[in-house]
Amino acid sequence: QVQLVESGGGVVHPGGSLRLSCAASGFIFSDYALHWVRQAPGKGLEWVAVISYNENIQHYVESVKGRVIISRDNSKNTFYLHMNSLRPEDTAVYYCARGPFLTGIDYWGQGTLVAVSS
Amino acid sequence: DIQMTQSPSSLSASVGDRVTITCRASQDIRNDLGWYQQKPGSAPKRLIYAASTLQSEAPSRFSGSGTGTEFTLTISSLQPEDFATYYCLQHSNPPWTFGQGTKIELK
């Protein structure tokens, strides 16, 4: 079955950096676009970034552009969210997800908490 | 960016009620829309894709309709396990965008 497992969350000071990882199994990793979605405490879902199956395409929500990079390693069935210049408003549970461009997000990980606080 | 306006933001209902949630897109998104259910402390689960296709594991009391800019999610007979928050997500153009969510509470 499809499994997505996030890691790398934690507490970081404003201006700091963090790298989230998502380990995937149960499907042909290199066939799928992959996403990060976040949810601030008590708030709704916010789509953050996507990377295409072959890494050629990445898109980001405006609020993270220039501070965040999505990447993947198809040899390790793992993808990443590299976050820099973190702000308190980046505090959220970050979910990794699988989602072809044509059909949308179908499977989600369980989430990892990122807390940006001094 | 495409804005998704979801309504209502919350509703109170009873077991057995028929419930309808609406998402309106700020521009034509064809049928590039999914509906998700989220329970507290858990990741979202997809119920509907391509606006009206039921996800294989989802109960048949859930249905979706619409195309273009207006979409609905209907629960034909609300069950106790359906009390949750529901979101729409458009994947027509990046950045993909969610509706604000609809929380269904017990009346």
PDB file of C-alpha atoms in Angstrom:
ATOM      1  CA  GLN A   1       0.000   0.000   0.000  1.00  0.00           C
ATOM      2  CA  VAL A   2       1.065   3.596  -0.526  1.00  0.00           C
ATOM      3  CA  GLN A   3       2.978   4.988   2.440  1.00  0.00           C
ATOM      4  CA  LEU A   4       4.490   8.415   2.952  1.00  0.00           C
ATOM      5  CA  VAL A   5       6.450   9.121   6.119  1.00  0.00           C
ATOM      6  CA  GLU A   6       7.697  12.592   7.021  1.00  0.00           C
ATOM      7  CA  SER A   7      10.636  13.405   9.248  1.00  0.00           C
ATOM      8  CA  GLY A   8      12.781  16.394  10.126  1.00  0.00           C
ATOM      9  CA  GLY A   9      10.319  18.633  11.907  1.00  0.00           C
ATOM     10  CA  GLY A  10      11.151  20.418  15.140  1.00  0.00           C
ATOM     11  CA  VAL A  11      11.624  23.761  16.840  1.00  0.00           C
ATOM     12  CA  VAL A  12      13.753  26.372  15.074  1.00  0.00           C
ATOM     13  CA  HIS A  13      14.510  30.020  15.735  1.00  0.00           C
ATOM     14  CA  PRO A  14      13.300  32.723  13.360  1.00  0.00           C
ATOM     15  CA  GLY A  15      15.747  33.027  10.479  1.00  0.00           C
ATOM     16  CA  GLY A  16      16.814  29.427  10.866  1.00  0.00           C
ATOM     17  CA  SER A  17      16.735  26.528   8.444  1.00  0.00           C
ATOM     18  CA  LEU A  18      15.238  23.069   8.395  1.00  0.00           C
ATOM     19  CA  ARG A  19      15.058  20.183   5.939  1.00  0.00           C
ATOM     20  CA  LEU A  20      11.974  18.000   5.897  1.00  0.00           C
ATOM     21  CA  SER A  21      12.125  14.535   4.346  1.00  0.00           C
ATOM     22  CA  CYS A  22       9.402  12.256   3.058  1.00  0.00           C
ATOM     23  CA  ALA A  23      10.150   8.565   2.539  1.00  0.00           C
ATOM     24  CA  ALA A  24       7.803   6.833   0.129  1.00  0.00           C
ATOM     25  CA  SER A  25       6.915   3.195  -0.489  1.00  0.00           C
ATOM     26  CA  GLY A  26       4.238   1.091  -2.119  1.00  0.00           C
ATOM     27  CA  PHE A  27       4.304   2.714  -5.549  1.00  0.00           C
ATOM     28  CA  ILE A  28       6.667   3.539  -8.402  1.00  0.00           C
ATOM     29  CA  PHE A  29       8.159   6.690  -6.915  1.00  0.00           C
ATOM     30  CA  SER A  30       9.671   8.041 -10.134  1.00  0.00           C
ATOM     31  CA  ASP A  31       6.249   8.067 -11.854  1.00  0.00           C
ATOM     32  CA  TYR A  32       4.602  10.629  -9.588  1.00  0.00           C
ATOM     33  CA  ALA A  33       4.601  14.320  -8.817  1.00  0.00           C
ATOM     34  CA  LEU A  34       4.985  15.032  -5.108  1.00  0.00           C
ATOM     35  CA  HIS A  35       3.782  17.854  -2.886  1.00  0.00           C
ATOM     36  CA  TRP A  36       4.130  19.564   0.450  1.00  0.00           C
ATOM     37  CA  VAL A  37       1.025  20.964   2.147  1.00  0.00           C
ATOM     38  CA  ARG A  38       0.949  22.713   5.512  1.00  0.00           C
ATOM     39  CA  GLN A  39      -1.591  23.489   8.191  1.00  0.00           C
ATOM     40  CA  ALA A  40      -0.993  26.167  10.799  1.00  0.00           C
ATOM     41  CA  PRO A  41      -2.433  25.430  14.259  1.00  0.00           C
ATOM     42  CA  GLY A  42      -6.216  25.675  14.155  1.00  0.00           C
ATOM     43  CA  LYS A  43      -6.207  26.783  10.509  1.00  0.00           C
ATOM     44  CA  GLY A  44      -6.986  25.335   7.106  1.00  0.00           C
ATOM     45  CA  LEU A  45      -4.813  23.547   4.590  1.00  0.00           C
ATOM     46  CA  GLU A  46      -2.297  25.496   2.496  1.00  0.00           C
ATOM     47  CA  TRP A  47      -0.603  23.963  -0.532  1.00  0.00           C
ATOM     48  CA  VAL A  48       3.137  24.807  -0.446  1.00  0.00           C
ATOM     49  CA  ALA A  49       5.048  23.215  -3.318  1.00  0.00           C
ATOM     50  CA  VAL A  50       5.133  20.525  -5.994  1.00  0.00           C
ATOM     51  CA  ILE A  51       7.909  18.773  -7.919  1.00  0.00           C
ATOM     52  CA  SER A  52       7.263  16.827 -11.082  1.00  0.00           C
ATOM     53  CA  TYR A  53       8.143  13.161 -11.482  1.00  0.00           C
ATOM     54  CA  ASN A  54      11.383  14.011 -13.333  1.00  0.00           C
ATOM     55  CA  GLU A  55      12.321  17.108 -11.258  1.00  0.00           C
ATOM     56  CA  ASN A  56      11.927  19.377 -14.290  1.00  0.00           C
ATOM     57  CA  ILE A  57       9.027  21.350 -12.856  1.00  0.00           C
ATOM     58  CA  GLN A  58       8.655  22.939  -9.431  1.00  0.00           C
ATOM     59  CA  HIS A  59       5.999  25.357  -8.275  1.00  0.00           C
ATOM     60  CA  TYR A  60       5.653  27.211  -4.987  1.00  0.00           C
ATOM     61  CA  VAL A  61       3.070  29.243  -3.145  1.00  0.00           C
ATOM     62  CA  GLU A  62       4.007  32.917  -3.192  1.00  0.00           C
ATOM     63  CA  SER A  63       4.617  33.147   0.561  1.00  0.00           C
ATOM     64  CA  VAL A  64       7.568  30.710   0.432  1.00  0.00           C
ATOM     65  CA  LYS A  65       9.171  31.605  -2.902  1.00  0.00           C
ATOM     66  CA  GLY A  66      12.879  32.349  -2.515  1.00  0.00           C
ATOM     67  CA  ARG A  67      13.010  30.690   0.914  1.00  0.00           C
ATOM     68  CA  VAL A  68      12.020  27.120   0.161  1.00  0.00           C
ATOM     69  CA  ILE A  69      13.236  24.482  -2.303  1.00  0.00           C
ATOM     70  CA  ILE A  70      11.537  21.199  -3.074  1.00  0.00           C
ATOM     71  CA  SER A  71      13.738  18.381  -4.313  1.00  0.00           C
ATOM     72  CA  ARG A  72      13.660  14.631  -4.773  1.00  0.00           C
ATOM     73  CA  ASP A  73      15.999  11.666  -4.973  1.00  0.00           C
ATOM     74  CA  ASN A  74      14.402   8.969  -7.093  1.00  0.00           C
ATOM     75  CA  SER A  75      17.176   6.527  -6.162  1.00  0.00           C
ATOM     76  CA  LYS A  76      16.136   6.774  -2.489  1.00  0.00           C
ATOM     77  CA  ASN A  77      12.364   7.084  -2.941  1.00  0.00           C
ATOM     78  CA  THR A  78      12.571  10.244  -0.871  1.00  0.00           C
ATOM     79  CA  PHE A  79      11.744  13.884  -1.411  1.00  0.00           C
ATOM     80  CA  TYR A  80      12.548  16.962   0.579  1.00  0.00           C
ATOM     81  CA  LEU A  81      11.545  20.466   1.553  1.00  0.00           C
ATOM     82  CA  HIS A  82      14.514  22.701   2.280  1.00  0.00           C
ATOM     83  CA  MET A  83      13.319  25.705   4.284  1.00  0.00           C
ATOM     84  CA  ASN A  84      15.431  28.792   4.953  1.00  0.00           C
ATOM     85  CA  SER A  85      14.829  32.169   6.592  1.00  0.00           C
ATOM     86  CA  LEU A  86      12.022  30.634   8.623  1.00  0.00           C
ATOM     87  CA  ARG A  87       9.382  32.924  10.092  1.00  0.00           C
ATOM     88  CA  PRO A  88       6.910  32.427  12.941  1.00  0.00           C
ATOM     89  CA  GLU A  89       4.127  32.257  10.333  1.00  0.00           C
ATOM     90  CA  ASP A  90       5.769  29.125   8.896  1.00  0.00           C
ATOM     91  CA  THR A  91       4.770  27.268  12.063  1.00  0.00           C
ATOM     92  CA  ALA A  92       2.557  24.400  10.933  1.00  0.00           C
ATOM     93  CA  VAL A  93       2.151  20.691  10.491  1.00  0.00           C
ATOM     94  CA  TYR A  94       3.773  19.875   7.145  1.00  0.00           C
ATOM     95  CA  TYR A  95       2.280  17.020   5.159  1.00  0.00           C
ATOM     96  CA  CYS A  96       3.954  15.328   2.233  1.00  0.00           C
ATOM     97  CA  ALA A  97       1.625  14.026  -0.442  1.00  0.00           C
ATOM     98  CA  ARG A  98       1.517  12.246  -3.772  1.00  0.00           C
ATOM     99  CA  GLY A  99      -0.377  13.912  -6.560  1.00  0.00           C
ATOM    100  CA  PRO A 100      -0.244  13.769 -10.351  1.00  0.00           C
ATOM    101  CA  PHE A 101      -0.850  17.125 -12.043  1.00  0.00           C
ATOM    102  CA  LEU A 102      -3.852  15.726 -13.902  1.00  0.00           C
ATOM    103  CA  THR A 103      -5.685  14.052 -11.034  1.00  0.00           C
ATOM    104  CA  GLY A 104      -4.640  15.887  -7.877  1.00  0.00           C
ATOM    105  CA  ILE A 105      -3.422  14.746  -4.477  1.00  0.00           C
ATOM    106  CA  ASP A 106      -4.445  11.209  -3.626  1.00  0.00           C
ATOM    107  CA  TYR A 107      -2.277  10.057  -0.696  1.00  0.00           C
ATOM    108  CA  TRP A 108      -0.914  11.914   2.303  1.00  0.00           C
ATOM    109  CA  GLY A 109       1.671  11.346   5.005  1.00  0.00           C
ATOM    110  CA  GLN A 110       0.791  11.813   8.669  1.00  0.00           C
ATOM    111  CA  GLY A 111       2.571  15.150   8.998  1.00  0.00           C
ATOM    112  CA  THR A 112       5.511  16.607  10.887  1.00  0.00           C
ATOM    113  CA  LEU A 113       5.357  19.702  13.086  1.00  0.00           C
ATOM    114  CA  VAL A 114       7.576  22.694  12.429  1.00  0.00           C
ATOM    115  CA  ALA A 115       7.569  25.361  15.131  1.00  0.00           C
ATOM    116  CA  VAL A 116       9.366  28.631  14.520  1.00  0.00           C
ATOM    117  CA  SER A 117       9.868  30.424  17.804  1.00  0.00           C
ATOM    118  CA  SER A 118      12.473  32.373  19.703  1.00  0.00           C
TER     119      SER A 118
ATOM    120  CA  ASP B   1      -3.761  32.697  -8.466  1.00  0.00           C
ATOM    121  CA  ILE B   2      -7.099  30.885  -8.456  1.00  0.00           C
ATOM    122  CA  GLN B   3      -9.175  31.621  -5.354  1.00  0.00           C
ATOM    123  CA  MET B   4     -11.467  28.919  -3.993  1.00  0.00           C
ATOM    124  CA  THR B   5     -14.423  30.212  -1.973  1.00  0.00           C
ATOM    125  CA  GLN B   6     -15.957  27.465   0.133  1.00  0.00           C
ATOM    126  CA  SER B   7     -19.265  27.734   1.967  1.00  0.00           C
ATOM    127  CA  PRO B   8     -20.516  27.432   4.572  1.00  0.00           C
ATOM    128  CA  SER B   9     -17.524  27.651   6.911  1.00  0.00           C
ATOM    129  CA  SER B  10     -19.404  25.522   9.421  1.00  0.00           C
ATOM    130  CA  LEU B  11     -22.754  23.836   9.805  1.00  0.00           C
ATOM    131  CA  SER B  12     -24.671  21.930  12.440  1.00  0.00           C
ATOM    132  CA  ALA B  13     -26.460  18.790  11.353  1.00  0.00           C
ATOM    133  CA  SER B  14     -27.979  15.595  12.668  1.00  0.00           C
ATOM    134  CA  VAL B  15     -27.336  11.977  11.797  1.00  0.00           C
ATOM    135  CA  GLY B  16     -29.351  11.172   8.693  1.00  0.00           C
ATOM    136  CA  ASP B  17     -29.369  14.720   7.332  1.00  0.00           C
ATOM    137  CA  ARG B  18     -28.515  15.539   3.746  1.00  0.00           C
ATOM    138  CA  VAL B  19     -25.615  18.014   3.649  1.00  0.00           C
ATOM    139  CA  THR B  20     -24.269  20.101   0.776  1.00  0.00           C
ATOM    140  CA  ILE B  21     -21.013  22.069   0.657  1.00  0.00           C
ATOM    141  CA  THR B  22     -20.083  24.425  -2.170  1.00  0.00           C
ATOM    142  CA  CYS B  23     -16.791  25.610  -3.656  1.00  0.00           C
ATOM    143  CA  ARG B  24     -16.591  28.419  -6.174  1.00  0.00           C
ATOM    144  CA  ALA B  25     -13.475  29.025  -8.236  1.00  0.00           C
ATOM    145  CA  SER B  26     -12.398  32.504  -9.306  1.00  0.00           C
ATOM    146  CA  GLN B  27     -11.869  31.204 -12.847  1.00  0.00           C
ATOM    147  CA  ASP B  28     -12.697  28.155 -14.937  1.00  0.00           C
ATOM    148  CA  ILE B  29     -10.937  25.068 -13.558  1.00  0.00           C
ATOM    149  CA  ARG B  30     -12.751  22.521 -15.758  1.00  0.00           C
ATOM    150  CA  ASN B  31     -13.200  19.534 -13.436  1.00  0.00           C
ATOM    151  CA  ASP B  32      -9.762  19.740 -11.788  1.00  0.00           C
ATOM    152  CA  LEU B  33     -11.111  19.576  -8.262  1.00  0.00           C
ATOM    153  CA  GLY B  34     -10.983  17.164  -5.356  1.00  0.00           C
ATOM    154  CA  TRP B  35     -12.798  16.957  -2.025  1.00  0.00           C
ATOM    155  CA  TYR B  36     -11.072  15.924   1.194  1.00  0.00           C
ATOM    156  CA  GLN B  37     -12.190  14.966   4.689  1.00  0.00           C
ATOM    157  CA  GLN B  38     -10.022  15.729   7.693  1.00  0.00           C
ATOM    158  CA  LYS B  39     -10.566  14.623  11.272  1.00  0.00           C
ATOM    159  CA  PRO B  40      -8.729  16.233  14.204  1.00  0.00           C
ATOM    160  CA  GLY B  41      -5.139  15.090  14.518  1.00  0.00           C
ATOM    161  CA  SER B  42      -5.210  13.195  11.216  1.00  0.00           C
ATOM    162  CA  ALA B  43      -4.138  13.766   7.656  1.00  0.00           C
ATOM    163  CA  PRO B  44      -6.789  14.567   5.055  1.00  0.00           C
ATOM    164  CA  LYS B  45      -8.331  11.768   2.998  1.00  0.00           C
ATOM    165  CA  ARG B  46      -9.616  12.217  -0.516  1.00  0.00           C
ATOM    166  CA  LEU B  47     -13.298  11.468  -1.096  1.00  0.00           C
ATOM    167  CA  ILE B  48     -13.841  12.745  -4.635  1.00  0.00           C
ATOM    168  CA  TYR B  49     -11.566  13.481  -7.597  1.00  0.00           C
ATOM    169  CA  ALA B  50     -12.198  14.960 -11.017  1.00  0.00           C
ATOM    170  CA  ALA B  51     -15.087  16.835  -9.360  1.00  0.00           C
ATOM    171  CA  SER B  52     -17.461  13.868  -9.386  1.00  0.00           C
ATOM    172  CA  THR B  53     -15.562  10.557  -9.247  1.00  0.00           C
ATOM    173  CA  LEU B  54     -15.799   8.703  -5.951  1.00  0.00           C
ATOM    174  CA  GLN B  55     -12.493   7.583  -4.470  1.00  0.00           C
ATOM    175  CA  SER B  56     -12.493   3.786  -4.313  1.00  0.00           C
ATOM    176  CA  GLU B  57     -12.440   3.569  -0.501  1.00  0.00           C
ATOM    177  CA  ALA B  58     -14.988   6.335   0.078  1.00  0.00           C
ATOM    178  CA  PRO B  59     -18.580   5.494   1.064  1.00  0.00           C
ATOM    179  CA  SER B  60     -21.222   5.886  -1.633  1.00  0.00           C
ATOM    180  CA  ARG B  61     -23.168   8.442   0.430  1.00  0.00           C
ATOM    181  CA  PHE B  62     -20.572  10.998  -0.716  1.00  0.00           C
ATOM    182  CA  SER B  63     -21.024  12.523  -4.155  1.00  0.00           C
ATOM    183  CA  GLY B  64     -19.578  15.447  -6.059  1.00  0.00           C
ATOM    184  CA  SER B  65     -20.830  17.536  -8.926  1.00  0.00           C
ATOM    185  CA  GLY B  66     -19.979  20.621 -10.938  1.00  0.00           C
ATOM    186  CA  THR B  67     -17.654  21.889 -13.594  1.00  0.00           C
ATOM    187  CA  GLY B  68     -16.088  25.206 -14.505  1.00  0.00           C
ATOM    188  CA  THR B  69     -16.413  27.444 -11.452  1.00  0.00           C
ATOM    189  CA  GLU B  70     -19.057  25.914  -9.196  1.00  0.00           C
ATOM    190  CA  PHE B  71     -18.792  22.605  -7.382  1.00  0.00           C
ATOM    191  CA  THR B  72     -20.681  20.782  -4.669  1.00  0.00           C
ATOM    192  CA  LEU B  73     -20.021  17.948  -2.259  1.00  0.00           C
ATOM    193  CA  THR B  74     -23.128  16.181  -0.996  1.00  0.00           C
ATOM    194  CA  ILE B  75     -23.462  13.723   1.851  1.00  0.00           C
ATOM    195  CA  SER B  76     -26.780  11.979   1.281  1.00  0.00           C
ATOM    196  CA  SER B  77     -27.316  10.732   4.839  1.00  0.00           C
ATOM    197  CA  LEU B  78     -24.885  11.987   7.454  1.00  0.00           C
ATOM    198  CA  GLN B  79     -23.308   9.283   9.620  1.00  0.00           C
ATOM    199  CA  PRO B  80     -21.601   9.712  13.011  1.00  0.00           C
ATOM    200  CA  GLU B  81     -18.160   9.208  11.443  1.00  0.00           C
ATOM    201  CA  ASP B  82     -18.777  12.062   8.981  1.00  0.00           C
ATOM    202  CA  PHE B  83     -18.451  14.817  11.579  1.00  0.00           C
ATOM    203  CA  ALA B  84     -15.214  16.359  10.358  1.00  0.00           C
ATOM    204  CA  THR B  85     -13.843  19.235   8.299  1.00  0.00           C
ATOM    205  CA  TYR B  86     -14.078  19.141   4.511  1.00  0.00           C
ATOM    206  CA  TYR B  87     -11.896  20.934   1.956  1.00  0.00           C
ATOM    207  CA  CYS B  88     -11.926  21.374  -1.788  1.00  0.00           C
ATOM    208  CA  LEU B  89      -8.637  21.606  -3.728  1.00  0.00           C
ATOM    209  CA  GLN B  90      -8.173  22.908  -7.260  1.00  0.00           C
ATOM    210  CA  HIS B  91      -5.266  21.513  -9.278  1.00  0.00           C
ATOM    211  CA  SER B  92      -5.985  23.273 -12.553  1.00  0.00           C
ATOM    212  CA  ASN B  93      -3.161  25.814 -12.300  1.00  0.00           C
ATOM    213  CA  PRO B  94      -0.328  26.261  -9.842  1.00  0.00           C
ATOM    214  CA  PRO B  95      -0.305  27.346  -7.133  1.00  0.00           C
ATOM    215  CA  TRP B  96      -2.882  24.776  -6.212  1.00  0.00           C
ATOM    216  CA  THR B  97      -5.370  26.217  -3.757  1.00  0.00           C
ATOM    217  CA  PHE B  98      -7.704  24.888  -1.078  1.00  0.00           C
ATOM    218  CA  GLY B  99     -11.042  26.204   0.007  1.00  0.00           C
ATOM    219  CA  GLN B 100     -11.203  27.553   3.546  1.00  0.00           C
ATOM    220  CA  GLY B 101     -12.857  24.419   4.893  1.00  0.00           C
ATOM    221  CA  THR B 102     -16.295  23.451   6.190  1.00  0.00           C
ATOM    222  CA  LYS B 103     -16.628  22.018   9.676  1.00  0.00           C
ATOM    223  CA  ILE B 104     -19.628  19.758  10.203  1.00  0.00           C
ATOM    224  CA  GLU B 105     -20.725  19.619  13.819  1.00  0.00           C
ATOM    225  CA  LEU B 106     -23.388  17.662  15.632  1.00  0.00           C
ATOM    226  CA  LYS B 107     -26.593  19.614  16.146  1.00  0.00           C
TER     227      LYS B 107
END
